[in-house]
PDB file of C-alpha atoms in Angstrom:
ATOM      1  CA  MET A 214     150.995 142.626 191.233  1.00 50.00           C
ATOM      2  CA  VAL A 215     150.842 138.879 191.670  1.00 54.00           C
ATOM      3  CA  GLY A 216     149.973 135.987 189.484  1.00 53.00           C
ATOM      4  CA  GLY A 217     150.836 132.389 188.807  1.00 52.00           C
ATOM      5  CA  SER A 218     152.340 131.118 185.610  1.00 52.00           C
ATOM      6  CA  ASP A 219     148.835 130.424 184.301  1.00 60.00           C
ATOM      7  CA  GLN A 220     147.149 133.607 185.588  1.00 64.00           C
ATOM      8  CA  ALA A 221     147.151 137.214 184.513  1.00 67.00           C
ATOM      9  CA  PRO A 222     148.700 139.634 187.027  1.00 66.00           C
ATOM     10  CA  CYS A 223     146.294 141.259 189.466  1.00 73.00           C
ATOM     11  CA  PRO A 224     146.635 143.597 192.476  1.00 79.00           C
ATOM     12  CA  VAL A 225     147.289 141.869 195.805  1.00 81.00           C
ATOM     13  CA  ALA A 226     144.250 143.409 197.512  1.00 81.00           C
ATOM     14  CA  ALA A 227     141.874 142.077 194.838  1.00 82.00           C
ATOM     15  CA  TRP A 228     143.513 138.658 194.957  1.00 80.00           C
ATOM     16  CA  ALA A 229     143.303 138.463 198.785  1.00 84.00           C
ATOM     17  CA  ALA A 230     139.626 139.440 198.821  1.00 82.00           C
ATOM     18  CA  ARG A 231     138.837 136.497 196.508  1.00 85.00           C
ATOM     19  CA  LEU A 232     140.463 133.847 198.721  1.00 86.00           C
ATOM     20  CA  PRO A 233     137.975 131.241 199.980  1.00 88.00           C
ATOM     21  CA  ALA A 234     137.303 130.875 203.712  1.00 85.00           C
ATOM     22  CA  SER A 235     139.185 127.553 203.731  1.00 88.00           C
ATOM     23  CA  SER A 236     142.431 129.404 202.889  1.00 86.00           C
ATOM     24  CA  TRP A 237     142.404 131.418 206.123  1.00 89.00           C
ATOM     25  CA  TYR A 238     143.920 130.295 209.417  1.00 87.00           C
ATOM     26  CA  ARG A 239     142.649 132.045 212.565  1.00 89.00           C
ATOM     27  CA  ARG A 240     145.197 132.593 215.308  1.00 86.00           C
ATOM     28  CA  LYS A 241     145.152 134.334 218.686  1.00 82.00           C
ATOM     29  CA  VAL A 242     148.311 136.435 218.762  1.00 77.00           C
ATOM     30  CA  SER A 243     148.006 137.861 222.277  1.00 75.00           C
ATOM     31  CA  GLU A 244     145.739 138.688 225.185  1.00 74.00           C
ATOM     32  CA  GLY A 245     144.553 142.279 225.060  1.00 74.00           C
ATOM     33  CA  THR A 246     142.937 144.328 227.815  1.00 79.00           C
ATOM     34  CA  LYS A 247     139.530 143.691 226.232  1.00 81.00           C
ATOM     35  CA  GLY A 248     140.101 140.005 225.450  1.00 81.00           C
ATOM     36  CA  PRO A 249     142.077 137.961 222.965  1.00 82.00           C
ATOM     37  CA  ILE A 250     143.531 139.613 219.862  1.00 81.00           C
ATOM     38  CA  GLU A 251     142.953 137.416 216.841  1.00 85.00           C
ATOM     39  CA  TYR A 252     143.812 137.654 213.164  1.00 89.00           C
ATOM     40  CA  GLU A 253     143.365 135.435 210.165  1.00 90.00           C
ATOM     41  CA  PHE A 254     146.370 134.453 208.076  1.00 92.00           C
ATOM     42  CA  ALA A 255     146.778 133.036 204.593  1.00 90.00           C
ATOM     43  CA  ARG A 256     149.751 132.308 202.399  1.00 89.00           C
ATOM     44  CA  GLN A 257     150.278 131.504 198.775  1.00 87.00           C
ATOM     45  CA  ARG A 258     153.200 131.000 196.437  1.00 89.00           C
ATOM     46  CA  VAL A 259     152.996 133.792 193.890  1.00 86.00           C
ATOM     47  CA  THR A 260     155.060 135.113 191.063  1.00 86.00           C
ATOM     48  CA  LEU A 261     155.828 138.776 191.385  1.00 84.00           C
ATOM     49  CA  SER A 262     155.714 140.775 188.202  1.00 81.00           C
ATOM     50  CA  LYS A 263     157.586 143.907 187.253  1.00 83.00           C
ATOM     51  CA  GLU A 264     156.579 145.975 184.272  1.00 85.00           C
ATOM     52  CA  GLY A 265     154.197 143.210 183.216  1.00 79.00           C
ATOM     53  CA  LEU A 266     156.852 140.485 183.192  1.00 84.00           C
ATOM     54  CA  PRO A 267     157.369 137.657 185.720  1.00 84.00           C
ATOM     55  CA  GLU A 268     160.162 138.479 188.154  1.00 86.00           C
ATOM     56  CA  ARG A 269     160.445 135.837 190.919  1.00 89.00           C
ATOM     57  CA  THR A 270     158.356 133.382 192.935  1.00 91.00           C
ATOM     58  CA  VAL A 271     157.908 134.125 196.643  1.00 92.00           C
ATOM     59  CA  TRP A 272     155.518 133.538 199.508  1.00 92.00           C
ATOM     60  CA  LEU A 273     152.759 136.107 199.864  1.00 89.00           C
ATOM     61  CA  VAL A 274     151.655 136.190 203.508  1.00 90.00           C
ATOM     62  CA  ILE A 275     148.406 137.981 204.257  1.00 91.00           C
ATOM     63  CA  LYS A 276     147.091 139.003 207.681  1.00 91.00           C
ATOM     64  CA  ARG A 277     143.586 140.380 208.102  1.00 88.00           C
ATOM     65  CA  THR A 278     141.509 141.593 210.990  1.00 87.00           C
ATOM     66  CA  LEU A 279     138.258 139.913 211.907  1.00 88.00           C
ATOM     67  CA  GLY A 280     134.874 141.497 211.317  1.00 83.00           C
ATOM     68  CA  ALA A 281     132.623 142.689 208.531  1.00 84.00           C
ATOM     69  CA  ASP A 282     135.158 145.144 207.076  1.00 84.00           C
ATOM     70  CA  PRO A 283     138.595 143.543 207.544  1.00 84.00           C
ATOM     71  CA  SER A 284     141.825 145.402 206.962  1.00 86.00           C
ATOM     72  CA  TYR A 285     144.658 143.557 205.279  1.00 87.00           C
ATOM     73  CA  SER A 286     148.412 143.651 205.667  1.00 88.00           C
ATOM     74  CA  TYR A 287     150.829 141.887 203.362  1.00 87.00           C
ATOM     75  CA  ALA A 288     154.369 140.605 203.416  1.00 88.00           C
ATOM     76  CA  ILE A 289     156.487 138.722 200.947  1.00 88.00           C
ATOM     77  CA  SER A 290     159.070 136.157 201.928  1.00 90.00           C
ATOM     78  CA  ASN A 291     161.772 134.226 200.159  1.00 90.00           C
ATOM     79  CA  ALA A 292     161.504 131.400 202.719  1.00 91.00           C
ATOM     80  CA  PRO A 293     161.782 127.814 201.456  1.00 91.00           C
ATOM     81  CA  VAL A 294     158.702 126.169 199.940  1.00 92.00           C
ATOM     82  CA  SER A 295     158.532 123.792 202.934  1.00 92.00           C
ATOM     83  CA  THR A 296     158.036 126.636 205.458  1.00 90.00           C
ATOM     84  CA  PRO A 297     154.820 126.028 207.444  1.00 90.00           C
ATOM     85  CA  LEU A 298     152.221 128.759 207.890  1.00 87.00           C
ATOM     86  CA  ARG A 299     152.721 128.743 211.674  1.00 87.00           C
ATOM     87  CA  THR A 300     156.274 130.024 211.103  1.00 89.00           C
ATOM     88  CA  PHE A 301     154.957 133.029 209.183  1.00 87.00           C
ATOM     89  CA  VAL A 302     152.346 133.642 211.914  1.00 85.00           C
ATOM     90  CA  TRP A 303     155.090 133.597 214.560  1.00 84.00           C
ATOM     91  CA  LEU A 304     157.287 135.931 212.518  1.00 83.00           C
ATOM     92  CA  SER A 305     154.409 138.399 212.148  1.00 81.00           C
ATOM     93  CA  GLY A 306     154.543 138.943 215.915  1.00 75.00           C
ATOM     94  CA  VAL A 307     158.312 139.248 216.245  1.00 77.00           C
ATOM     95  CA  ARG A 308     158.319 142.836 215.041  1.00 74.00           C
ATOM     96  CA  TRP A 309     156.411 143.914 218.158  1.00 75.00           C
ATOM     97  CA  ALA A 310     159.078 142.371 220.422  1.00 77.00           C
ATOM     98  CA  ILE A 311     161.862 144.104 218.504  1.00 80.00           C
ATOM     99  CA  GLU A 312     160.072 147.465 218.670  1.00 82.00           C
ATOM    100  CA  GLN A 313     159.521 146.985 222.403  1.00 83.00           C
ATOM    101  CA  CYS A 314     163.231 146.205 222.849  1.00 83.00           C
ATOM    102  CA  PHE A 315     164.147 149.444 221.066  1.00 84.00           C
ATOM    103  CA  GLU A 316     161.615 151.498 223.036  1.00 86.00           C
ATOM    104  CA  GLU A 317     162.728 150.127 226.406  1.00 85.00           C
ATOM    105  CA  GLY A 318     166.375 150.456 225.383  1.00 85.00           C
ATOM    106  CA  LYS A 319     165.842 154.121 224.549  1.00 86.00           C
ATOM    107  CA  THR A 320     163.840 155.017 227.650  1.00 84.00           C
ATOM    108  CA  GLU A 321     165.631 152.881 230.254  1.00 84.00           C
ATOM    109  CA  LEU A 322     169.140 152.170 228.978  1.00 83.00           C
ATOM    110  CA  GLY A 323     170.172 155.208 226.984  1.00 81.00           C
ATOM    111  CA  MET A 324     170.180 153.509 223.608  1.00 82.00           C
ATOM    112  CA  ASP A 325     169.422 156.845 221.961  1.00 83.00           C
ATOM    113  CA  HIS A 326     172.235 158.670 223.817  1.00 81.00           C
ATOM    114  CA  TYR A 327     175.223 158.023 221.646  1.00 79.00           C
ATOM    115  CA  GLU A 328     177.922 160.302 220.316  1.00 82.00           C
ATOM    116  CA  VAL A 329     179.890 158.379 217.748  1.00 79.00           C
ATOM    117  CA  ARG A 330     181.355 159.323 214.404  1.00 84.00           C
ATOM    118  CA  LYS A 331     181.498 155.998 212.564  1.00 88.00           C
ATOM    119  CA  HIS A 332     179.348 152.929 212.094  1.00 87.00           C
ATOM    120  CA  PRO A 333     181.491 150.565 214.218  1.00 89.00           C
ATOM    121  CA  GLY A 334     180.983 152.838 217.237  1.00 88.00           C
ATOM    122  CA  TRP A 335     177.244 153.057 216.604  1.00 87.00           C
ATOM    123  CA  HIS A 336     176.970 149.270 216.225  1.00 89.00           C
ATOM    124  CA  HIS A 337     178.940 148.770 219.445  1.00 89.00           C
ATOM    125  CA  HIS A 338     176.607 151.102 221.345  1.00 88.00           C
ATOM    126  CA  MET A 339     173.457 149.437 219.958  1.00 87.00           C
ATOM    127  CA  LEU A 340     174.751 145.934 220.702  1.00 88.00           C
ATOM    128  CA  THR A 341     175.801 146.866 224.234  1.00 89.00           C
ATOM    129  CA  SER A 342     172.397 148.450 224.907  1.00 88.00           C
ATOM    130  CA  MET A 343     170.548 145.380 223.611  1.00 88.00           C
ATOM    131  CA  LEU A 344     172.732 143.030 225.640  1.00 90.00           C
ATOM    132  CA  ALA A 345     172.052 145.136 228.755  1.00 89.00           C
ATOM    133  CA  HIS A 346     168.324 144.970 227.970  1.00 89.00           C
ATOM    134  CA  PHE A 347     168.491 141.177 227.605  1.00 89.00           C
ATOM    135  CA  PHE A 348     170.486 140.841 230.835  1.00 90.00           C
ATOM    136  CA  LEU A 349     168.011 142.957 232.822  1.00 87.00           C
ATOM    137  CA  TRP A 350     165.057 141.085 231.317  1.00 85.00           C
ATOM    138  CA  HIS A 351     166.653 137.769 232.270  1.00 87.00           C
ATOM    139  CA  VAL A 352     167.409 138.915 235.833  1.00 88.00           C
ATOM    140  CA  LYS A 353     163.846 140.233 236.179  1.00 85.00           C
ATOM    141  CA  LEU A 354     162.461 136.840 235.162  1.00 85.00           C
ATOM    142  CA  ARG A 355     164.699 134.972 237.599  1.00 87.00           C
ATOM    143  CA  LEU A 356     164.292 137.288 240.597  1.00 86.00           C
ATOM    144  CA  GLY A 357     160.736 138.428 240.112  1.00 77.00           C
ATOM    145  CA  LYS A 358     159.304 141.876 239.509  1.00 62.00           C
ATOM    146  CA  LYS A 359     159.247 143.186 243.081  1.00 60.00           C
ATOM    147  CA  SER A 360     161.376 142.673 246.142  1.00 52.00           C
ATOM    148  CA  PRO A 361     160.936 143.905 249.728  1.00 53.00           C
ATOM    149  CA  SER A 362     164.572 144.810 250.388  1.00 51.00           C
ATOM    150  CA  ALA A 363     166.049 148.282 249.998  1.00 50.00           C
ATOM    151  CA  ASP A 364     168.415 147.235 247.230  1.00 51.00           C
ATOM    152  CA  GLY A 365     165.680 145.424 245.311  1.00 50.00           C
ATOM    153  CA  VAL A 366     167.053 141.923 245.913  1.00 49.00           C
ATOM    154  CA  ALA A 367     165.914 139.988 248.951  1.00 47.00           C
ATOM    155  CA  ALA A 368     167.914 137.019 250.187  1.00 45.00           C
ATOM    156  CA  ALA A 369     164.745 134.932 250.354  1.00 44.00           C
ATOM    157  CA  ASP A 370     163.947 135.800 246.726  1.00 45.00           C
ATOM    158  CA  MET A 371     167.408 134.747 245.608  1.00 44.00           C
ATOM    159  CA  ILE A 372     167.387 131.517 247.616  1.00 44.00           C
ATOM    160  CA  GLY A 373     163.930 130.510 246.461  1.00 45.00           C
ATOM    161  CA  SER A 374     164.508 131.339 242.806  1.00 48.00           C
ATOM    162  CA  GLY A 375     166.964 128.544 242.087  1.00 51.00           C
ATOM    163  CA  LEU A 376     169.931 130.889 241.680  1.00 48.00           C
ATOM    164  CA  THR A 377     173.300 129.553 242.676  1.00 51.00           C
ATOM    165  CA  PRO A 378     176.008 131.677 244.333  1.00 48.00           C
ATOM    166  CA  ALA A 379     177.863 131.628 241.001  1.00 52.00           C
ATOM    167  CA  ASP A 380     174.855 133.312 239.334  1.00 51.00           C
ATOM    168  CA  VAL A 381     174.853 136.111 241.921  1.00 46.00           C
ATOM    169  CA  ASP A 382     178.626 136.625 241.931  1.00 46.00           C
ATOM    170  CA  HIS A 383     178.946 136.792 238.177  1.00 45.00           C
TER     171      HIS A 383
END
């Protein structure tokens, strides 16, 4: 339930459906196989209520699909009042990158193959897997996706990529 100090509490879905068109910000979040993927975003400072009483004031961030029958997704944030909407739009896409990191870490780097008994060991394994993922991603960007040599790294690729001998040795 949301509401301002001068409004009665109401469900978030009902409140979002009543927002005027001027409150929505359309943003292309990525290029899909069938064209751009776009959503509309809105945000509002709201006071959450619990058991009919005001609890705390937060940002309510709403994302909806385009079309005649949009679907809505909601998030609350305790970000500062000065936080611009573009920051919330950017953050809405970060989850995909994190999920992709986990998926690639599990399938390519053995992130899901751990045998530890305590949290420090588990954290060490997860951190090492993510660092390996970042390292491989960085090398892939610098060297390119494909290489004609048997070991996957051609001398011409390395020379033309701006790598120094120190980058290759370390």
